[in-house]
PDB file of C-alpha atoms in Angstrom:
ATOM      1  CA  UNK A   1     166.928 -84.391 190.522  1.00  0.00           C
ATOM      2  CA  UNK A   2     163.920 -82.130 190.146  1.00  0.00           C
ATOM      3  CA  UNK A   3     164.467 -78.385 190.571  1.00  0.00           C
ATOM      4  CA  UNK A   4     161.422 -76.176 191.129  1.00  0.00           C
ATOM      5  CA  UNK A   5     161.716 -72.405 190.835  1.00  0.00           C
ATOM      6  CA  UNK A   6     158.938 -70.168 192.146  1.00  0.00           C
ATOM      7  CA  UNK A   7     158.199 -66.469 191.521  1.00  0.00           C
ATOM      8  CA  UNK A   8     157.597 -63.983 192.967  1.00  0.00           C
ATOM      9  CA  UNK A   9     158.953 -64.510 196.467  1.00  0.00           C
ATOM     10  CA  UNK A  10     156.536 -61.924 197.866  1.00  0.00           C
ATOM     11  CA  UNK A  11     153.237 -60.641 196.546  1.00  0.00           C
ATOM     12  CA  UNK A  12     151.026 -57.907 197.961  1.00  0.00           C
ATOM     13  CA  UNK A  13     147.539 -57.481 196.534  1.00  0.00           C
ATOM     14  CA  UNK A  14     144.506 -55.381 197.338  1.00  0.00           C
ATOM     15  CA  UNK A  15     141.563 -57.319 198.697  1.00  0.00           C
ATOM     16  CA  UNK A  16     139.356 -58.368 195.816  1.00  0.00           C
ATOM     17  CA  UNK A  17     142.168 -58.361 193.265  1.00  0.00           C
ATOM     18  CA  UNK A  18     143.749 -61.470 191.743  1.00  0.00           C
ATOM     19  CA  UNK A  19     147.052 -63.086 192.666  1.00  0.00           C
ATOM     20  CA  UNK A  20     149.199 -65.171 190.340  1.00  0.00           C
ATOM     21  CA  UNK A  21     152.193 -67.301 191.333  1.00  0.00           C
ATOM     22  CA  UNK A  22     154.366 -69.024 188.735  1.00  0.00           C
ATOM     23  CA  UNK A  23     156.616 -72.056 188.959  1.00  0.00           C
ATOM     24  CA  UNK A  24     158.957 -73.799 186.578  1.00  0.00           C
ATOM     25  CA  UNK A  25     160.299 -77.328 186.869  1.00  0.00           C
ATOM     26  CA  UNK A  26     163.285 -79.075 185.351  1.00  0.00           C
ATOM     27  CA  UNK A  27     162.323 -82.759 185.069  1.00  0.00           C
ATOM     28  CA  UNK A  28     160.205 -83.306 181.957  1.00  0.00           C
ATOM     29  CA  UNK A  29     159.027 -86.606 183.454  1.00  0.00           C
ATOM     30  CA  UNK A  30     157.313 -84.862 186.389  1.00  0.00           C
ATOM     31  CA  UNK A  31     153.582 -85.450 186.212  1.00  0.00           C
ATOM     32  CA  UNK A  32     152.121 -84.297 189.524  1.00  0.00           C
ATOM     33  CA  UNK A  33     151.993 -80.627 190.572  1.00  0.00           C
ATOM     34  CA  UNK A  34     150.407 -79.738 193.917  1.00  0.00           C
ATOM     35  CA  UNK A  35     150.132 -76.383 195.656  1.00  0.00           C
ATOM     36  CA  UNK A  36     150.376 -76.086 199.427  1.00  0.00           C
ATOM     37  CA  UNK A  37     149.346 -73.197 201.660  1.00  0.00           C
ATOM     38  CA  UNK A  38     151.171 -72.577 204.917  1.00  0.00           C
ATOM     39  CA  UNK A  39     149.763 -70.068 207.362  1.00  0.00           C
ATOM     40  CA  UNK A  40     152.101 -68.539 209.911  1.00  0.00           C
ATOM     41  CA  UNK A  41     153.224 -71.176 212.399  1.00  0.00           C
ATOM     42  CA  UNK A  42     151.018 -73.844 210.859  1.00  0.00           C
ATOM     43  CA  UNK A  43     151.644 -76.967 208.801  1.00  0.00           C
ATOM     44  CA  UNK A  44     151.498 -76.872 204.981  1.00  0.00           C
ATOM     45  CA  UNK A  45     148.151 -78.000 203.599  1.00  0.00           C
ATOM     46  CA  UNK A  46     147.206 -79.008 200.084  1.00  0.00           C
ATOM     47  CA  UNK A  47     144.892 -76.529 198.375  1.00  0.00           C
ATOM     48  CA  UNK A  48     144.851 -77.807 194.803  1.00  0.00           C
ATOM     49  CA  UNK A  49     146.792 -80.144 192.568  1.00  0.00           C
ATOM     50  CA  UNK A  50     147.000 -81.010 188.897  1.00  0.00           C
ATOM     51  CA  UNK A  51     148.303 -83.975 186.971  1.00  0.00           C
ATOM     52  CA  UNK A  52     149.981 -83.772 183.592  1.00  0.00           C
ATOM     53  CA  UNK A  53     147.024 -85.188 181.696  1.00  0.00           C
ATOM     54  CA  UNK A  54     145.059 -81.943 182.153  1.00  0.00           C
ATOM     55  CA  UNK A  55     145.920 -78.326 181.425  1.00  0.00           C
ATOM     56  CA  UNK A  56     143.752 -76.513 183.957  1.00  0.00           C
ATOM     57  CA  UNK A  57     141.850 -77.210 187.143  1.00  0.00           C
ATOM     58  CA  UNK A  58     139.595 -74.938 189.163  1.00  0.00           C
ATOM     59  CA  UNK A  59     138.206 -75.067 192.668  1.00  0.00           C
ATOM     60  CA  UNK A  60     136.069 -72.070 193.573  1.00  0.00           C
ATOM     61  CA  UNK A  61     138.425 -69.048 193.705  1.00  0.00           C
ATOM     62  CA  UNK A  62     141.618 -70.927 192.966  1.00  0.00           C
ATOM     63  CA  UNK A  63     142.828 -72.404 189.707  1.00  0.00           C
ATOM     64  CA  UNK A  64     145.996 -74.013 188.463  1.00  0.00           C
ATOM     65  CA  UNK A  65     147.250 -74.089 184.881  1.00  0.00           C
ATOM     66  CA  UNK A  66     149.957 -76.346 183.480  1.00  0.00           C
ATOM     67  CA  UNK A  67     152.089 -75.917 180.356  1.00  0.00           C
ATOM     68  CA  UNK A  68     154.008 -79.159 179.909  1.00  0.00           C
ATOM     69  CA  UNK A  69     155.885 -77.949 176.854  1.00  0.00           C
ATOM     70  CA  UNK A  70     157.287 -74.946 178.662  1.00  0.00           C
ATOM     71  CA  UNK A  71     157.534 -76.858 181.965  1.00  0.00           C
ATOM     72  CA  UNK A  72     155.733 -74.279 183.996  1.00  0.00           C
ATOM     73  CA  UNK A  73     152.561 -74.121 186.058  1.00  0.00           C
ATOM     74  CA  UNK A  74     150.745 -71.306 187.811  1.00  0.00           C
ATOM     75  CA  UNK A  75     148.361 -70.715 190.691  1.00  0.00           C
ATOM     76  CA  UNK A  76     145.624 -68.143 190.253  1.00  0.00           C
ATOM     77  CA  UNK A  77     143.616 -66.798 193.181  1.00  0.00           C
ATOM     78  CA  UNK A  78     140.680 -64.564 192.284  1.00  0.00           C
ATOM     79  CA  UNK A  79     138.740 -62.160 194.513  1.00  0.00           C
ATOM     80  CA  UNK A  80     141.413 -62.371 197.197  1.00  0.00           C
ATOM     81  CA  UNK A  81     140.362 -62.177 200.832  1.00  0.00           C
ATOM     82  CA  UNK A  82     142.372 -61.499 204.015  1.00  0.00           C
ATOM     83  CA  UNK A  83     142.356 -65.210 204.853  1.00  0.00           C
ATOM     84  CA  UNK A  84     144.293 -65.863 201.651  1.00  0.00           C
ATOM     85  CA  UNK A  85     147.338 -64.254 203.289  1.00  0.00           C
ATOM     86  CA  UNK A  86     149.871 -67.054 203.723  1.00  0.00           C
ATOM     87  CA  UNK A  87     152.948 -68.642 202.154  1.00  0.00           C
ATOM     88  CA  UNK A  88     152.171 -70.689 199.065  1.00  0.00           C
ATOM     89  CA  UNK A  89     154.458 -73.486 197.851  1.00  0.00           C
ATOM     90  CA  UNK A  90     154.394 -75.174 194.488  1.00  0.00           C
ATOM     91  CA  UNK A  91     155.826 -78.652 194.108  1.00  0.00           C
ATOM     92  CA  UNK A  92     156.498 -81.265 191.462  1.00  0.00           C
ATOM     93  CA  UNK A  93     157.068 -84.995 191.396  1.00  0.00           C
ATOM     94  CA  UNK A  94     157.129 -88.001 189.126  1.00  0.00           C
ATOM     95  CA  UNK A  95     154.472 -90.572 189.993  1.00  0.00           C
ATOM     96  CA  UNK A  96     154.100 -89.130 193.523  1.00  0.00           C
ATOM     97  CA  UNK A  97     157.741 -89.952 194.205  1.00  0.00           C
ATOM     98  CA  UNK A  98     160.154 -87.487 195.817  1.00  0.00           C
ATOM     99  CA  UNK A  99     158.010 -84.328 195.896  1.00  0.00           C
ATOM    100  CA  UNK A 100     160.238 -81.261 195.430  1.00  0.00           C
ATOM    101  CA  UNK A 101     159.040 -77.870 196.656  1.00  0.00           C
ATOM    102  CA  UNK A 102     159.637 -74.346 195.432  1.00  0.00           C
ATOM    103  CA  UNK A 103     160.985 -71.693 197.792  1.00  0.00           C
ATOM    104  CA  UNK A 104     157.557 -70.242 198.504  1.00  0.00           C
ATOM    105  CA  UNK A 105     155.623 -67.027 197.854  1.00  0.00           C
ATOM    106  CA  UNK A 106     154.466 -64.867 200.734  1.00  0.00           C
ATOM    107  CA  UNK A 107     151.076 -63.435 199.786  1.00  0.00           C
ATOM    108  CA  UNK A 108     149.725 -60.467 201.699  1.00  0.00           C
ATOM    109  CA  UNK A 109     146.171 -59.333 201.033  1.00  0.00           C
ATOM    110  CA  UNK A 110     145.675 -55.667 201.963  1.00  0.00           C
ATOM    111  CA  UNK A 111     142.257 -54.712 203.310  1.00  0.00           C
TER     112      UNK A 111
ATOM    113  CA  UNK B   1     140.688 -89.063 211.839  1.00  0.00           C
ATOM    114  CA  UNK B   2     143.843 -88.321 213.809  1.00  0.00           C
ATOM    115  CA  UNK B   3     146.509 -86.372 211.976  1.00  0.00           C
ATOM    116  CA  UNK B   4     150.260 -86.848 211.789  1.00  0.00           C
ATOM    117  CA  UNK B   5     151.744 -86.617 215.274  1.00  0.00           C
ATOM    118  CA  UNK B   6     155.233 -85.269 215.922  1.00  0.00           C
ATOM    119  CA  UNK B   7     157.304 -84.701 219.020  1.00  0.00           C
ATOM    120  CA  UNK B   8     158.891 -82.770 220.489  1.00  0.00           C
ATOM    121  CA  UNK B   9     157.441 -79.524 219.116  1.00  0.00           C
ATOM    122  CA  UNK B  10     160.488 -77.529 220.159  1.00  0.00           C
ATOM    123  CA  UNK B  11     164.067 -78.456 220.971  1.00  0.00           C
ATOM    124  CA  UNK B  12     167.078 -76.306 221.790  1.00  0.00           C
ATOM    125  CA  UNK B  13     170.501 -77.940 221.862  1.00  0.00           C
ATOM    126  CA  UNK B  14     174.108 -76.905 221.602  1.00  0.00           C
ATOM    127  CA  UNK B  15     176.205 -77.753 218.566  1.00  0.00           C
ATOM    128  CA  UNK B  16     177.733 -81.227 218.620  1.00  0.00           C
ATOM    129  CA  UNK B  17     174.889 -82.540 220.776  1.00  0.00           C
ATOM    130  CA  UNK B  18     172.395 -85.086 219.488  1.00  0.00           C
ATOM    131  CA  UNK B  19     168.632 -84.899 219.044  1.00  0.00           C
ATOM    132  CA  UNK B  20     165.867 -87.256 217.991  1.00  0.00           C
ATOM    133  CA  UNK B  21     162.454 -86.508 216.530  1.00  0.00           C
ATOM    134  CA  UNK B  22     159.516 -88.875 216.471  1.00  0.00           C
ATOM    135  CA  UNK B  23     156.647 -89.122 214.016  1.00  0.00           C
ATOM    136  CA  UNK B  24     153.467 -91.186 213.968  1.00  0.00           C
ATOM    137  CA  UNK B  25     151.741 -91.028 210.586  1.00  0.00           C
ATOM    138  CA  UNK B  26     148.052 -91.251 209.815  1.00  0.00           C
ATOM    139  CA  UNK B  27     146.857 -94.809 210.282  1.00  0.00           C
ATOM    140  CA  UNK B  28     147.071 -96.795 207.074  1.00  0.00           C
ATOM    141  CA  UNK B  29     149.428 -94.422 205.292  1.00  0.00           C
ATOM    142  CA  UNK B  30     152.240 -96.510 203.832  1.00  0.00           C
ATOM    143  CA  UNK B  31     154.445 -93.609 202.756  1.00  0.00           C
ATOM    144  CA  UNK B  32     156.243 -91.443 205.302  1.00  0.00           C
ATOM    145  CA  UNK B  33     158.469 -88.448 204.609  1.00  0.00           C
ATOM    146  CA  UNK B  34     160.850 -86.306 206.604  1.00  0.00           C
ATOM    147  CA  UNK B  35     161.340 -82.767 205.318  1.00  0.00           C
ATOM    148  CA  UNK B  36     163.656 -80.047 206.580  1.00  0.00           C
ATOM    149  CA  UNK B  37     162.277 -76.507 206.358  1.00  0.00           C
ATOM    150  CA  UNK B  38     164.794 -73.756 206.993  1.00  0.00           C
ATOM    151  CA  UNK B  39     163.263 -70.365 207.795  1.00  0.00           C
ATOM    152  CA  UNK B  40     162.114 -68.620 204.633  1.00  0.00           C
ATOM    153  CA  UNK B  41     162.595 -71.661 202.399  1.00  0.00           C
ATOM    154  CA  UNK B  42     160.476 -74.453 201.029  1.00  0.00           C
ATOM    155  CA  UNK B  43     160.498 -77.917 202.580  1.00  0.00           C
ATOM    156  CA  UNK B  44     163.453 -80.034 201.460  1.00  0.00           C
ATOM    157  CA  UNK B  45     162.990 -83.804 201.332  1.00  0.00           C
ATOM    158  CA  UNK B  46     165.414 -85.687 203.574  1.00  0.00           C
ATOM    159  CA  UNK B  47     164.065 -89.215 203.338  1.00  0.00           C
ATOM    160  CA  UNK B  48     161.024 -91.075 202.018  1.00  0.00           C
ATOM    161  CA  UNK B  49     159.862 -94.451 203.344  1.00  0.00           C
ATOM    162  CA  UNK B  50     157.428 -96.893 201.777  1.00  0.00           C
ATOM    163  CA  UNK B  51     156.308 -99.100 204.674  1.00  0.00           C
ATOM    164  CA  UNK B  52     159.603 -99.888 206.413  1.00  0.00           C
ATOM    165  CA  UNK B  53     161.804 -99.553 203.326  1.00  0.00           C
ATOM    166  CA  UNK B  54     163.709 -96.468 202.191  1.00  0.00           C
ATOM    167  CA  UNK B  55     162.528 -95.155 198.825  1.00  0.00           C
ATOM    168  CA  UNK B  56     164.851 -92.167 198.658  1.00  0.00           C
ATOM    169  CA  UNK B  57     167.458 -90.739 201.009  1.00  0.00           C
ATOM    170  CA  UNK B  58     169.644 -89.001 198.439  1.00  0.00           C
ATOM    171  CA  UNK B  59     169.443 -85.644 200.243  1.00  0.00           C
ATOM    172  CA  UNK B  60     169.969 -86.988 203.759  1.00  0.00           C
ATOM    173  CA  UNK B  61     173.379 -85.943 205.167  1.00  0.00           C
ATOM    174  CA  UNK B  62     174.232 -89.466 206.213  1.00  0.00           C
ATOM    175  CA  UNK B  63     177.350 -88.490 208.149  1.00  0.00           C
ATOM    176  CA  UNK B  64     175.119 -86.941 210.817  1.00  0.00           C
ATOM    177  CA  UNK B  65     171.487 -87.727 210.048  1.00  0.00           C
ATOM    178  CA  UNK B  66     169.787 -91.097 210.353  1.00  0.00           C
ATOM    179  CA  UNK B  67     166.189 -92.210 210.164  1.00  0.00           C
ATOM    180  CA  UNK B  68     164.353 -95.431 210.697  1.00  0.00           C
ATOM    181  CA  UNK B  69     160.851 -96.836 210.400  1.00  0.00           C
ATOM    182  CA  UNK B  70     161.377-100.284 211.793  1.00  0.00           C
ATOM    183  CA  UNK B  71     157.813-101.594 211.921  1.00  0.00           C
ATOM    184  CA  UNK B  72     156.485 -99.601 208.994  1.00  0.00           C
ATOM    185  CA  UNK B  73     154.466 -97.279 211.209  1.00  0.00           C
ATOM    186  CA  UNK B  74     156.148 -94.595 213.303  1.00  0.00           C
ATOM    187  CA  UNK B  75     159.548 -93.168 212.503  1.00  0.00           C
ATOM    188  CA  UNK B  76     162.502 -91.516 214.218  1.00  0.00           C
ATOM    189  CA  UNK B  77     164.890 -88.959 212.747  1.00  0.00           C
ATOM    190  CA  UNK B  78     168.186 -88.474 214.555  1.00  0.00           C
ATOM    191  CA  UNK B  79     170.891 -85.846 214.198  1.00  0.00           C
ATOM    192  CA  UNK B  80     174.286 -86.523 215.730  1.00  0.00           C
ATOM    193  CA  UNK B  81     176.297 -84.349 216.069  1.00  0.00           C
ATOM    194  CA  UNK B  82     174.193 -81.272 215.358  1.00  0.00           C
ATOM    195  CA  UNK B  83     175.564 -78.225 213.544  1.00  0.00           C
ATOM    196  CA  UNK B  84     174.360 -74.645 213.609  1.00  0.00           C
ATOM    197  CA  UNK B  85     172.985 -74.999 210.074  1.00  0.00           C
ATOM    198  CA  UNK B  86     170.672 -77.794 211.204  1.00  0.00           C
ATOM    199  CA  UNK B  87     168.443 -75.191 212.857  1.00  0.00           C
ATOM    200  CA  UNK B  88     165.124 -75.676 211.082  1.00  0.00           C
ATOM    201  CA  UNK B  89     161.649 -77.117 211.374  1.00  0.00           C
ATOM    202  CA  UNK B  90     161.579 -80.848 210.742  1.00  0.00           C
ATOM    203  CA  UNK B  91     158.311 -81.787 209.137  1.00  0.00           C
ATOM    204  CA  UNK B  92     156.998 -85.301 208.982  1.00  0.00           C
ATOM    205  CA  UNK B  93     154.339 -86.132 206.405  1.00  0.00           C
ATOM    206  CA  UNK B  94     152.459 -89.220 205.339  1.00  0.00           C
ATOM    207  CA  UNK B  95     150.433 -90.160 202.303  1.00  0.00           C
ATOM    208  CA  UNK B  96     148.196 -92.955 201.120  1.00  0.00           C
ATOM    209  CA  UNK B  97     147.923 -93.344 197.359  1.00  0.00           C
ATOM    210  CA  UNK B  98     146.430 -90.031 196.227  1.00  0.00           C
ATOM    211  CA  UNK B  99     149.657 -88.068 196.187  1.00  0.00           C
ATOM    212  CA  UNK B 100     148.471 -85.630 198.865  1.00  0.00           C
ATOM    213  CA  UNK B 101     150.896 -85.211 201.733  1.00  0.00           C
ATOM    214  CA  UNK B 102     149.500 -84.723 205.223  1.00  0.00           C
ATOM    215  CA  UNK B 103     151.985 -82.849 207.356  1.00  0.00           C
ATOM    216  CA  UNK B 104     152.490 -82.857 211.090  1.00  0.00           C
ATOM    217  CA  UNK B 105     152.904 -79.656 213.099  1.00  0.00           C
ATOM    218  CA  UNK B 106     156.670 -79.980 212.845  1.00  0.00           C
ATOM    219  CA  UNK B 107     159.543 -80.059 215.308  1.00  0.00           C
ATOM    220  CA  UNK B 108     161.429 -76.790 215.577  1.00  0.00           C
ATOM    221  CA  UNK B 109     165.133 -77.286 216.271  1.00  0.00           C
ATOM    222  CA  UNK B 110     167.435 -74.511 217.415  1.00  0.00           C
ATOM    223  CA  UNK B 111     171.141 -75.295 217.545  1.00  0.00           C
ATOM    224  CA  UNK B 112     173.213 -72.843 219.593  1.00  0.00           C
TER     225      UNK B 112
END
C-alpha cells in the first residue's frame, strides 16, 4: 500500500517568515495529494490539494509543489501568522481511493 | 449544510469491554471513511465504504473491529473486545466526488 513520509515533525518559525513541509510517497500511481490542517482539538480540514497533472498550485499565502519523478510534494506557507499554528498533514491517494496520511508536522508561529 | 455528525464524543472503557461509535455523513455523500488517529500520529484508514459496500478494509483488525453501513447512509464502528492500544480518536469522514474529505469532530476512546 501507499506509504507517506512527512518532514519535519515539528517546525517553529518567526511570524512573517516562511514555512516549508515536505512529503514523499511510495506508490507511483498516486495522483491526488491533499494537505489538511488540524488545530488543537479540532477536526482536520482541507487547505489545499494538487493532482498529478499539475506541478504547482497556489492559494493566497499557501502553495503546494509536486515532483512526480522524485515522488515528493511540499507545502509552502509564506508570511506566517499566529493562526497558522497547527498540525499539518500531507496525504496521497490513487483516484481518491484509500487516502493515506503522513505523520503530521506541528507548526508553531512565534510572535 | 450540516457537517459530519459523530457520537459519542468521549468514551472511557476498560480493556476487554466493547464500544460502538456512530457516524452520520453529509447528506448525499456516497463515500464514508473511518480513520483511527492515535495521539501524535496521522489518521490511519480503517475502512472505506462506497454507499453500503466496502471498498477497502485491509487495515481493519477484523478479529476485534467491525463496521457497517447497512442503508448506505449512517455507519457504526464497533470494537470488541477493546485493548489498551485502541485508545485513540476515531474520525469519521465523508466525501462526494471531489476527493475532499469532510471530517467529523471525532470520538475519543480511552481504554483503561
